[in-house]
PDB file of C-alpha atoms in Angstrom:
ATOM      1  CA  SER A   1       0.000   0.000   0.000  1.00  0.00           C
ATOM      2  CA  ASN A   2       1.093   3.591  -0.608  1.00  0.00           C
ATOM      3  CA  ALA A   3       0.844   4.355   3.115  1.00  0.00           C
ATOM      4  CA  HIS A   4       4.185   2.627   3.572  1.00  0.00           C
ATOM      5  CA  LYS A   5       6.064   4.447   0.811  1.00  0.00           C
ATOM      6  CA  VAL A   6       7.644   7.855   0.488  1.00  0.00           C
ATOM      7  CA  ILE A   7       5.824  10.385  -1.692  1.00  0.00           C
ATOM      8  CA  ASN A   8       6.314  10.103  -5.446  1.00  0.00           C
ATOM      9  CA  GLY A   9       8.049  12.676  -7.603  1.00  0.00           C
ATOM     10  CA  ILE A  10      11.447  14.297  -7.544  1.00  0.00           C
ATOM     11  CA  ILE A  11      12.758  14.630  -3.987  1.00  0.00           C
ATOM     12  CA  ARG A  12      13.638  18.269  -3.276  1.00  0.00           C
ATOM     13  CA  VAL A  13      14.304  18.424   0.481  1.00  0.00           C
ATOM     14  CA  PHE A  14      14.809  16.250   3.571  1.00  0.00           C
ATOM     15  CA  TYR A  15      14.350  17.294   7.196  1.00  0.00           C
ATOM     16  CA  LYS A  16      14.810  15.422  10.499  1.00  0.00           C
ATOM     17  CA  ASP A  17      12.577  16.867  13.219  1.00  0.00           C
ATOM     18  CA  TYR A  18      12.837  17.018  17.013  1.00  0.00           C
ATOM     19  CA  SER A  19      11.102  13.624  17.336  1.00  0.00           C
ATOM     20  CA  ASN A  20      13.471  12.036  14.782  1.00  0.00           C
ATOM     21  CA  ASN A  21      10.778  11.795  12.090  1.00  0.00           C
ATOM     22  CA  ILE A  22      12.157  12.167   8.558  1.00  0.00           C
ATOM     23  CA  TRP A  23      10.278  14.656   6.344  1.00  0.00           C
ATOM     24  CA  VAL A  24      10.536  14.447   2.568  1.00  0.00           C
ATOM     25  CA  GLY A  25       9.363  17.203   0.232  1.00  0.00           C
ATOM     26  CA  SER A  26       9.069  16.662  -3.492  1.00  0.00           C
ATOM     27  CA  ASN A  27       7.756  18.380  -6.586  1.00  0.00           C
ATOM     28  CA  VAL A  28       4.333  16.822  -5.878  1.00  0.00           C
ATOM     29  CA  GLY A  29       3.874  17.065  -2.105  1.00  0.00           C
ATOM     30  CA  LEU A  30       5.085  16.093   1.346  1.00  0.00           C
ATOM     31  CA  SER A  31       5.353  12.967   3.474  1.00  0.00           C
ATOM     32  CA  TYR A  32       7.235  11.898   6.565  1.00  0.00           C
ATOM     33  CA  PHE A  33       8.461   8.708   8.170  1.00  0.00           C
ATOM     34  CA  ASN A  34       6.749   8.442  11.553  1.00  0.00           C
ATOM     35  CA  ILE A  35       9.414   6.853  13.725  1.00  0.00           C
ATOM     36  CA  GLN A  36       6.895   5.729  16.395  1.00  0.00           C
ATOM     37  CA  LYS A  37       4.550   4.021  13.902  1.00  0.00           C
ATOM     38  CA  GLY A  38       7.352   2.796  11.647  1.00  0.00           C
ATOM     39  CA  SER A  39       5.514   3.930   8.526  1.00  0.00           C
ATOM     40  CA  TRP A  40       5.223   6.764   6.014  1.00  0.00           C
ATOM     41  CA  GLN A  41       2.480   9.348   6.473  1.00  0.00           C
ATOM     42  CA  TYR A  42       1.192  11.645   3.728  1.00  0.00           C
ATOM     43  CA  ILE A  43       0.337  15.282   4.343  1.00  0.00           C
ATOM     44  CA  THR A  44      -2.972  16.488   2.903  1.00  0.00           C
ATOM     45  CA  PHE A  45      -3.042  19.940   1.302  1.00  0.00           C
ATOM     46  CA  PRO A  46      -6.190  22.049   0.750  1.00  0.00           C
ATOM     47  CA  ASN A  47      -8.167  21.373  -2.441  1.00  0.00           C
ATOM     48  CA  SER A  48      -6.211  18.145  -3.010  1.00  0.00           C
ATOM     49  CA  ALA A  49      -3.244  20.215  -4.170  1.00  0.00           C
ATOM     50  CA  SER A  50       0.095  18.528  -4.862  1.00  0.00           C
ATOM     51  CA  PRO A  51       2.517  21.393  -4.316  1.00  0.00           C
ATOM     52  CA  PHE A  52       6.199  21.746  -5.075  1.00  0.00           C
ATOM     53  CA  VAL A  53       7.876  21.738  -1.633  1.00  0.00           C
ATOM     54  CA  GLY A  54      10.849  24.085  -1.454  1.00  0.00           C
ATOM     55  CA  SER A  55      11.778  23.953   2.228  1.00  0.00           C
ATOM     56  CA  ILE A  56      10.843  22.381   5.566  1.00  0.00           C
ATOM     57  CA  VAL A  57      11.633  23.991   8.935  1.00  0.00           C
ATOM     58  CA  GLU A  58      10.705  23.463  12.570  1.00  0.00           C
ATOM     59  CA  ASP A  59      10.015  26.288  15.020  1.00  0.00           C
ATOM     60  CA  GLN A  60      10.823  26.457  18.746  1.00  0.00           C
ATOM     61  CA  ALA A  61       7.444  24.900  19.569  1.00  0.00           C
ATOM     62  CA  HIS A  62       8.378  21.931  17.294  1.00  0.00           C
ATOM     63  CA  GLN A  63       5.753  22.785  14.688  1.00  0.00           C
ATOM     64  CA  ILE A  64       6.669  21.944  11.093  1.00  0.00           C
ATOM     65  CA  TRP A  65       6.414  24.717   8.478  1.00  0.00           C
ATOM     66  CA  VAL A  66       6.649  24.160   4.742  1.00  0.00           C
ATOM     67  CA  SER A  67       7.195  26.601   1.895  1.00  0.00           C
ATOM     68  CA  THR A  68       5.615  25.613  -1.410  1.00  0.00           C
ATOM     69  CA  ASN A  69       4.777  27.083  -4.784  1.00  0.00           C
ATOM     70  CA  ILE A  70       1.222  27.694  -3.517  1.00  0.00           C
ATOM     71  CA  GLY A  71       2.055  29.280  -0.150  1.00  0.00           C
ATOM     72  CA  ILE A  72       3.396  28.705   3.338  1.00  0.00           C
ATOM     73  CA  TYR A  73       1.820  25.997   5.465  1.00  0.00           C
ATOM     74  CA  ARG A  74       1.982  24.825   9.064  1.00  0.00           C
ATOM     75  CA  ILE A  75       1.470  21.075   9.465  1.00  0.00           C
ATOM     76  CA  GLU A  76      -1.230  20.115  11.955  1.00  0.00           C
ATOM     77  CA  ASN A  77      -2.431  16.511  12.413  1.00  0.00           C
ATOM     78  CA  ASN A  78      -1.142  15.496   8.955  1.00  0.00           C
ATOM     79  CA  ILE A  79      -2.973  18.424   7.322  1.00  0.00           C
ATOM     80  CA  ALA A  80      -1.287  21.466   5.775  1.00  0.00           C
ATOM     81  CA  VAL A  81      -2.880  24.653   7.149  1.00  0.00           C
ATOM     82  CA  HIS A  82      -2.363  27.709   4.919  1.00  0.00           C
ATOM     83  CA  GLN A  83      -0.807  30.654   6.741  1.00  0.00           C
TER      84      GLN A  83
END
């Protein structure tokens, strides 16, 4: 199943967060390897968009932020929230 694979497309950026999860941004979206579950998780963007992910950062509160070709998003419960 696709739930156990990294996102398709051309990989553009990797990021290891505070909890040791590995985030992968591509030209068609974002996913991360959830270290506790041992599986890949996909991030859902508004309107079923598949954005080009340019960068992934984590703030002091350990929230993940992503810059894309369609805006800046904060990740909340596996959903990208437009900022």
